[in-house]
Amino acid sequence: MTAPSTVATRRRILQFALAAPAVASLASQAIAAQAEPMLSPATDAVTPFKVSVPQAAINDLKRRLKNTRWPDQEIVSDWSQGVPLHKAKSLIAYWERKYDWRKFEKRINAFPQFRTRIDGLGIHFIHVKSKHENALPIILTHGWPGSVVEFLKVIGPLTDPTAHGGSAEDAFHVVIPSQPGFGFSDKPASEGWTVVRTANAWATLMKRLGYDRWVAQGGDWGSGVTHALGHVRPEGLMAAHVNWPLVFPEKLPENPTPEEKAAMDAAMKFANDQFGYFKEQATRPQTIGYALADSPVGQATWIYEKFQAWTDNRGEPEDALTIDEMLDEISLYWFTDTAASSARIYWENARNGGGFDAGRIELPMAATIFPKEIYRAPKAWAEAHWPNLFYWNEVDKGGHFAAFEQPDLFAQEMRKAFKSIR
């Protein structure tokens, strides 16, 4: 008669043997998924590019989502402690069971994409030329937690205005780069990629594409890059537009106007209530990178919270953007493993004086103010900083992610703002 201990041992060996192929498969998938989608080394040539995430990475994501360990529920009835547990579970369930990354790949790959090396770094960008003669070249720059994704819906209205309520004279050639450390651009391996360095890279990119007369636009850190372009004033740059003017007085007014008081109050609320992510990414981007690179739920909720806080909504982010649109953005961060590298934009610029005030800019500047922006700069502040302010408009809907939330309105604003520059 076999001893009980021997039977138990054999049972464990048999169970392991039966499970081994599945375990090995999961392990190989996880190892494969740790690698970023293959990016060929960039050269000075402008090389066509297509997004293609390995299936192993998608499988690994779903496995991680399925095995989520959830925190306990918040003790408030709103978003004041962060993403509510029921909202997080709903988002993650959709990501695991219904979201289709391949559908997004097909969508983005319908646009011409390229990579080219600038200042030692491979830069990914979308470049769509208009069919209309005399179209004005424009470079659109995203911020965090943004990407080229937020501009996809405006490409058609900008490049083909006659099909979207405009005229041929409104047409743009559109260039949309991924910032260094974001998306399918390379990750800097050394310090120094401030908004000024990125602005110089954009100038090189536009020259490389053959544009000798062009304009720029940006929001969030894209606004920072666009302001930097205003300081650098590279050859060919005619004017710039931002949807978040970084204009703030050195000395706050003692008797502010209602507009100034609203801006000051909003900036103070942001600093007191929503600044945690900013401080973490500006001081310890590597540490937050470990948490977000290893946990898709962490990465998703880190971004999802900003879609709730910064969009023009009635309390829920889904009021402003669809779940698929938000997951397109979130998935791009996950599959490219750019949590840490994108966060470093805060670290780089915080050490170099980055803030609400970008200083005086002589370049012709324009702005559109959306109602749910983090703070709405008064026109008087812009006039004090921009002696060549040539367009200013305050619209009635939209938030921080202007092009993403209100693509038609955004496109209309680009047409109006740059009409006098053509």
Coordinates of C-alpha atoms in Angstrom, one line a residue:
M1 CA 0.0 0.0 0.0
T2 CA 1.4 3.4 -1.0
A3 CA 2.0 5.8 1.8
P4 CA -0.5 8.8 1.9
S5 CA 2.4 11.3 1.7
T6 CA 3.6 9.6 -1.5
V7 CA 0.1 9.7 -3.0
A8 CA -0.2 13.4 -2.3
T9 CA 3.2 14.1 -3.8
R10 CA 2.4 12.2 -7.0
R11 CA -0.9 14.1 -7.2
R12 CA 0.9 17.4 -6.9
I13 CA 3.3 16.4 -9.6
L14 CA 0.5 15.3 -11.9
Q15 CA -1.4 18.5 -11.3
F16 CA 1.7 20.5 -12.1
A17 CA 2.4 18.5 -15.3
L18 CA -1.1 19.1 -16.5
A19 CA -0.9 22.8 -15.8
A20 CA 2.6 23.3 -17.1
P21 CA 1.7 24.0 -20.8
A22 CA -0.8 26.6 -19.8
V23 CA 1.6 28.2 -17.3
A24 CA 4.4 28.2 -19.9
S25 CA 2.0 29.8 -22.4
L26 CA 1.0 32.6 -20.0
A27 CA 4.7 33.1 -19.1
S28 CA 5.7 33.4 -22.7
Q29 CA 2.9 35.8 -23.4
A30 CA 3.8 37.9 -20.4
I31 CA 7.5 38.1 -21.5
A32 CA 6.5 39.0 -25.1
A33 CA 4.1 41.6 -23.8
Q34 CA 6.8 43.3 -21.8
A35 CA 8.5 44.3 -25.0
E36 CA 7.1 47.4 -26.7
P37 CA 5.6 47.2 -30.1
M38 CA 8.7 46.9 -32.4
L39 CA 10.0 50.3 -33.4
S40 CA 12.7 50.2 -36.1
P41 CA 15.5 52.6 -35.3
A42 CA 14.7 56.0 -36.9
T43 CA 16.9 57.7 -39.3
D44 CA 16.9 61.2 -40.8
A45 CA 14.7 59.9 -43.5
V46 CA 10.9 60.2 -43.2
T47 CA 9.9 56.6 -43.0
P48 CA 6.3 55.3 -43.2
F49 CA 5.0 53.7 -40.0
K50 CA 2.0 51.5 -39.1
V51 CA 0.8 50.7 -35.6
S52 CA 0.9 47.0 -34.9
V53 CA 0.7 45.7 -31.3
P54 CA 1.7 42.1 -30.8
Q55 CA -1.3 39.8 -30.0
A56 CA 0.7 38.5 -27.0
A57 CA 0.5 42.0 -25.5
I58 CA -3.3 42.1 -25.9
N59 CA -3.6 38.7 -24.3
D60 CA -1.4 39.8 -21.4
L61 CA -3.5 42.9 -20.9
K62 CA -6.7 40.8 -20.7
R63 CA -5.1 38.4 -18.3
R64 CA -4.0 41.2 -16.0
L65 CA -7.4 42.8 -16.1
K66 CA -9.1 39.6 -15.2
N67 CA -6.8 39.1 -12.2
T68 CA -7.3 42.6 -10.8
R69 CA -7.0 43.0 -7.0
W70 CA -9.4 45.8 -6.1
P71 CA -9.0 48.3 -3.3
D72 CA -11.8 48.8 -0.8
Q73 CA -14.6 51.2 -1.7
E74 CA -14.3 54.9 -1.3
I75 CA -16.0 56.4 1.8
V76 CA -17.6 59.3 -0.1
S77 CA -20.4 59.5 -2.6
D78 CA -18.6 61.5 -5.3
W79 CA -15.2 61.7 -7.1
S80 CA -13.5 63.7 -4.3
Q81 CA -11.3 60.7 -3.3
G82 CA -10.6 59.7 -6.9
V83 CA -12.4 57.3 -9.3
P84 CA -15.3 55.6 -7.5
L85 CA -14.9 51.8 -7.3
H86 CA -18.1 51.0 -9.3
K87 CA -16.9 53.3 -12.1
A88 CA -13.5 51.7 -12.2
K89 CA -15.0 48.2 -12.3
S90 CA -17.3 49.2 -15.1
L91 CA -14.5 50.7 -17.1
I92 CA -12.2 47.7 -16.6
A93 CA -14.9 45.2 -17.4
Y94 CA -15.5 46.9 -20.7
W95 CA -11.8 47.1 -21.4
E96 CA -11.4 43.4 -20.8
R97 CA -14.5 42.0 -22.5
K98 CA -15.7 44.5 -25.2
Y99 CA -13.0 47.0 -26.2
D100 CA -11.3 46.2 -29.5
W101 CA -7.8 47.6 -29.9
R102 CA -7.6 46.3 -33.5
K103 CA -10.5 48.5 -34.4
F104 CA -8.4 51.5 -33.2
E105 CA -5.4 50.3 -35.0
K106 CA -7.3 50.1 -38.3
R107 CA -8.6 53.7 -37.6
I108 CA -5.2 55.3 -36.9
N109 CA -3.5 53.3 -39.7
A110 CA -5.9 54.9 -42.2
F111 CA -3.9 58.1 -41.8
P112 CA -0.3 58.4 -43.2
Q113 CA 2.1 58.0 -40.3
F114 CA 5.9 58.3 -40.2
R115 CA 8.9 58.3 -38.0
T116 CA 12.1 60.3 -38.4
R117 CA 15.1 61.0 -36.2
I118 CA 15.4 64.5 -34.8
D119 CA 18.1 65.6 -32.3
G120 CA 18.9 61.9 -31.7
L121 CA 15.3 60.8 -31.1
G122 CA 12.9 58.9 -33.2
I123 CA 9.7 61.1 -33.6
H124 CA 6.4 59.5 -34.6
F125 CA 3.9 61.8 -36.4
I126 CA 0.8 61.8 -38.6
H127 CA 1.0 63.8 -41.7
V128 CA -2.1 64.4 -43.9
K129 CA -1.9 66.8 -46.8
S130 CA -5.0 68.6 -48.1
K131 CA -6.1 68.2 -51.7
H132 CA -6.8 72.0 -51.7
E133 CA -4.2 74.3 -53.2
N134 CA -2.7 76.9 -50.9
A135 CA -3.6 74.9 -47.7
L136 CA -1.9 76.2 -44.7
P137 CA 0.5 73.8 -42.8
I138 CA -0.3 73.4 -39.1
I139 CA 1.4 71.4 -36.4
L140 CA -0.9 70.2 -33.6
T141 CA 0.7 69.3 -30.2
H142 CA -0.9 67.2 -27.5
G143 CA -0.2 67.2 -23.8
W144 CA -0.6 64.7 -20.9
P145 CA -2.6 62.5 -20.6
G146 CA -3.1 63.2 -24.3
S147 CA -1.6 61.8 -27.5
V148 CA -2.2 62.0 -31.3
V149 CA -5.5 60.2 -30.5
E150 CA -7.2 63.4 -29.4
F151 CA -6.7 65.0 -32.8
L152 CA -7.9 62.2 -35.1
K153 CA -11.4 63.6 -35.3
V154 CA -10.2 67.0 -36.6
I155 CA -8.0 65.8 -39.4
G156 CA -10.9 65.5 -41.8
P157 CA -12.5 68.9 -41.1
L158 CA -9.1 70.6 -41.3
T159 CA -7.7 68.9 -44.4
D160 CA -11.0 68.7 -46.3
P161 CA -13.1 71.6 -45.2
T162 CA -15.5 71.5 -48.2
A163 CA -16.8 68.1 -46.9
H164 CA -17.3 69.6 -43.4
G165 CA -19.0 72.9 -43.8
G166 CA -16.1 75.0 -44.8
S167 CA -14.5 76.3 -48.0
A168 CA -11.3 75.4 -49.9
E169 CA -9.7 78.6 -48.5
D170 CA -10.0 77.1 -45.0
A171 CA -7.8 74.0 -45.7
F172 CA -4.8 72.9 -43.7
H173 CA -2.0 70.4 -44.2
V174 CA -1.9 68.7 -40.8
V175 CA 1.1 67.4 -38.9
I176 CA 0.5 65.7 -35.5
P177 CA 3.6 64.5 -33.7
S178 CA 3.9 62.3 -30.6
Q179 CA 5.9 64.2 -28.0
P180 CA 9.2 62.7 -26.9
G181 CA 8.4 59.8 -24.5
F182 CA 4.8 59.5 -25.7
G183 CA 3.1 57.0 -28.0
F184 CA 5.3 55.8 -30.8
S185 CA 8.0 58.4 -30.4
D186 CA 11.3 57.3 -28.8
K187 CA 11.8 57.6 -25.1
P188 CA 14.6 60.0 -24.2
A189 CA 17.5 58.2 -22.5
S190 CA 19.0 61.4 -21.1
E191 CA 17.9 64.7 -19.5
G192 CA 17.1 67.8 -21.4
W193 CA 13.9 67.3 -23.3
T194 CA 12.1 70.5 -22.2
V195 CA 9.3 72.2 -24.1
V196 CA 12.0 74.4 -25.7
R197 CA 13.9 71.4 -27.0
T198 CA 10.7 69.9 -28.3
A199 CA 9.8 73.2 -30.0
N200 CA 13.2 73.2 -31.8
A201 CA 12.5 69.6 -32.9
W202 CA 9.1 70.6 -34.3
A203 CA 10.8 73.4 -36.3
T204 CA 13.2 70.8 -37.7
L205 CA 10.3 68.5 -38.5
M206 CA 8.3 71.2 -40.4
K207 CA 11.5 72.2 -42.4
R208 CA 12.1 68.5 -43.2
L209 CA 8.6 68.2 -44.5
G210 CA 9.3 71.1 -46.9
Y211 CA 7.1 73.7 -45.2
D212 CA 8.6 77.2 -45.3
R213 CA 5.4 78.9 -43.9
W214 CA 3.4 77.3 -41.2
V215 CA 1.4 77.8 -37.9
A216 CA 1.2 75.9 -34.6
Q217 CA -1.5 74.9 -32.1
G218 CA -1.5 73.2 -28.8
G219 CA -3.2 72.4 -25.5
D220 CA -1.9 71.3 -22.1
W221 CA 1.8 70.5 -22.5
G222 CA 1.2 71.1 -26.2
S223 CA 0.4 74.6 -25.2
G224 CA 3.7 74.7 -23.4
V225 CA 5.5 73.6 -26.6
T226 CA 3.5 76.1 -28.6
H227 CA 4.4 79.0 -26.3
A228 CA 8.0 77.8 -26.5
L229 CA 7.7 78.0 -30.3
G230 CA 6.6 81.6 -29.8
H231 CA 9.8 82.3 -28.0
V232 CA 12.0 80.4 -30.3
R233 CA 10.3 81.9 -33.4
P234 CA 11.9 79.4 -35.9
E235 CA 12.1 80.3 -39.6
G236 CA 8.7 79.8 -41.3
L237 CA 6.5 80.0 -38.2
M238 CA 3.9 82.7 -38.9
A239 CA 1.6 82.5 -35.8
A240 CA 0.3 80.2 -33.1
H241 CA -2.9 79.3 -31.3
V242 CA -3.5 77.7 -28.0
N243 CA -6.6 76.6 -26.1
W244 CA -4.9 77.1 -22.8
P245 CA -3.1 80.4 -22.6
L246 CA -0.2 80.2 -20.2
V247 CA -0.5 83.9 -19.1
F248 CA -0.6 84.8 -15.5
P249 CA 0.4 88.1 -13.8
E250 CA 3.6 88.2 -11.7
K251 CA 1.6 90.2 -9.2
L252 CA -2.0 89.3 -8.7
P253 CA -4.4 92.3 -8.9
E254 CA -5.5 93.7 -5.6
N255 CA -8.9 94.5 -7.0
P256 CA -9.5 91.8 -9.7
T257 CA -12.3 92.0 -12.2
P258 CA -14.8 89.2 -12.1
E259 CA -13.0 87.4 -14.9
E260 CA -9.6 87.7 -13.1
K261 CA -11.1 86.5 -9.8
A262 CA -12.7 83.5 -11.5
A263 CA -9.3 82.6 -13.1
M264 CA -7.5 83.0 -9.8
D265 CA -10.0 80.9 -7.9
A266 CA -9.9 78.2 -10.5
A267 CA -6.1 78.1 -10.5
M268 CA -6.1 78.0 -6.7
K269 CA -8.6 75.1 -6.7
F270 CA -6.5 73.2 -9.1
A271 CA -3.4 73.7 -7.0
N272 CA -5.2 72.7 -3.8
D273 CA -7.4 69.9 -5.0
Q274 CA -6.0 68.4 -8.2
F275 CA -2.3 69.0 -8.0
G276 CA -1.3 65.6 -6.6
Y277 CA -0.6 63.9 -9.9
F278 CA 1.4 67.0 -11.1
K279 CA 3.6 67.0 -8.0
E280 CA 4.2 63.2 -8.2
Q281 CA 5.1 63.3 -11.9
A282 CA 7.2 66.5 -11.5
T283 CA 9.3 65.0 -8.6
R284 CA 9.2 61.2 -8.9
P285 CA 8.2 60.2 -12.4
Q286 CA 10.1 56.9 -12.1
T287 CA 8.3 55.8 -9.0
I288 CA 4.8 56.4 -10.4
G289 CA 6.0 54.7 -13.6
Y290 CA 6.6 51.4 -11.7
A291 CA 3.0 51.4 -10.5
L292 CA 1.4 52.3 -13.8
A293 CA 3.6 50.2 -16.0
D294 CA 2.8 47.1 -14.0
S295 CA -1.0 47.7 -13.5
P296 CA -3.3 48.4 -16.4
V297 CA -6.0 49.3 -13.8
G298 CA -3.6 51.8 -12.3
Q299 CA -2.8 53.3 -15.7
A300 CA -6.5 53.4 -16.7
T301 CA -7.8 55.1 -13.6
W302 CA -4.8 57.5 -13.5
I303 CA -6.0 58.9 -16.8
Y304 CA -9.8 58.2 -16.5
E305 CA -9.8 60.6 -13.5
K306 CA -8.5 63.4 -15.6
F307 CA -11.2 62.8 -18.2
Q308 CA -13.8 63.3 -15.4
A309 CA -12.1 66.4 -13.9
W310 CA -11.2 68.3 -17.1
T311 CA -13.9 67.7 -19.6
D312 CA -17.2 69.5 -20.1
N313 CA -19.4 67.0 -18.5
R314 CA -22.4 66.7 -16.2
G315 CA -20.5 64.7 -13.6
E316 CA -19.4 61.6 -15.6
P317 CA -16.5 61.5 -18.2
E318 CA -18.8 59.5 -20.5
D319 CA -20.9 62.7 -20.9
A320 CA -18.0 64.2 -22.9
L321 CA -16.2 61.2 -24.5
T322 CA -17.2 57.6 -25.3
I323 CA -15.7 54.7 -23.3
D324 CA -14.0 53.6 -26.5
E325 CA -12.4 57.0 -27.1
M326 CA -11.0 57.1 -23.6
L327 CA -9.7 53.5 -23.8
D328 CA -8.0 54.3 -27.1
E329 CA -6.0 56.9 -25.2
I330 CA -5.4 54.7 -22.2
S331 CA -4.5 51.6 -24.3
L332 CA -1.9 53.6 -26.2
Y333 CA -0.2 54.5 -23.0
W334 CA -0.4 50.9 -21.8
F335 CA 0.8 49.2 -25.0
T336 CA 3.7 51.6 -25.4
D337 CA 4.7 51.4 -21.7
T338 CA 5.0 55.2 -21.5
A339 CA 3.8 55.9 -18.0
A340 CA 7.2 56.9 -16.8
S341 CA 8.6 58.4 -19.9
S342 CA 5.5 60.6 -20.4
A343 CA 5.5 61.7 -16.8
R344 CA 9.1 63.0 -17.2
I345 CA 7.8 66.0 -19.2
Y346 CA 6.7 67.3 -15.8
W347 CA 10.1 66.6 -14.2
E348 CA 12.0 68.2 -17.0
N349 CA 10.0 71.4 -17.1
A350 CA 9.4 71.8 -13.4
R351 CA 13.2 72.0 -13.0
N352 CA 13.4 74.6 -15.7
G353 CA 10.7 77.0 -14.6
G354 CA 7.6 75.4 -16.1
G355 CA 4.4 76.9 -14.8
F356 CA 1.2 78.9 -15.5
D357 CA 3.1 81.9 -16.9
A358 CA 5.1 81.5 -20.2
G359 CA 6.2 85.1 -20.3
R360 CA 6.0 87.7 -23.0
I361 CA 5.7 86.4 -26.6
E362 CA 6.2 88.6 -29.6
L363 CA 5.0 86.1 -32.2
P364 CA 1.4 86.7 -33.4
M365 CA -0.7 84.7 -30.9
A366 CA -4.3 83.5 -30.8
A367 CA -6.5 81.7 -28.3
T368 CA -9.8 80.0 -27.9
I369 CA -11.2 79.7 -24.4
F370 CA -13.3 76.7 -23.6
P371 CA -15.7 76.9 -20.6
K372 CA -14.4 73.9 -18.7
E373 CA -10.7 74.6 -19.1
I374 CA -8.6 74.1 -15.9
Y375 CA -8.7 77.9 -15.6
R376 CA -9.9 80.5 -18.1
A377 CA -7.3 83.2 -18.6
P378 CA -8.8 86.7 -19.0
K379 CA -8.1 88.4 -22.3
A380 CA -6.5 91.3 -20.4
W381 CA -3.8 88.9 -19.2
A382 CA -3.1 87.7 -22.7
E383 CA -3.0 91.3 -24.0
A384 CA -0.3 92.0 -21.4
H385 CA 1.8 89.0 -22.4
W386 CA 1.1 89.0 -26.2
P387 CA 1.6 92.4 -27.8
N388 CA 0.6 90.8 -31.2
L389 CA -2.6 89.1 -30.0
F390 CA -4.6 88.7 -33.3
Y391 CA -7.6 86.5 -32.3
W392 CA -9.4 85.7 -29.1
N393 CA -12.7 83.9 -28.7
E394 CA -14.6 82.4 -25.8
V395 CA -16.9 79.5 -26.8
D396 CA -19.8 77.9 -25.0
K397 CA -18.9 74.2 -24.7
G398 CA -15.8 72.1 -24.4
G399 CA -13.1 71.5 -21.8
H400 CA -9.3 70.9 -21.5
F401 CA -9.3 68.2 -24.3
A402 CA -10.8 70.7 -26.8
A403 CA -10.1 68.9 -30.1
F404 CA -11.1 65.5 -28.5
E405 CA -14.4 66.8 -27.0
Q406 CA -15.5 69.3 -29.6
P407 CA -13.8 68.5 -33.0
D408 CA -16.2 70.4 -35.2
L409 CA -16.0 73.5 -33.0
F410 CA -12.2 73.2 -32.7
A411 CA -11.9 73.0 -36.5
Q412 CA -14.1 76.1 -36.9
E413 CA -11.9 77.9 -34.5
M414 CA -8.7 77.0 -36.4
R415 CA -10.3 78.3 -39.6
K416 CA -11.4 81.6 -38.0
A417 CA -8.2 82.2 -36.0
F418 CA -5.8 81.7 -38.9
K419 CA -7.9 83.3 -41.6
S420 CA -5.9 86.5 -41.4
I421 CA -2.6 84.6 -41.6
R422 CA -3.1 82.9 -44.9

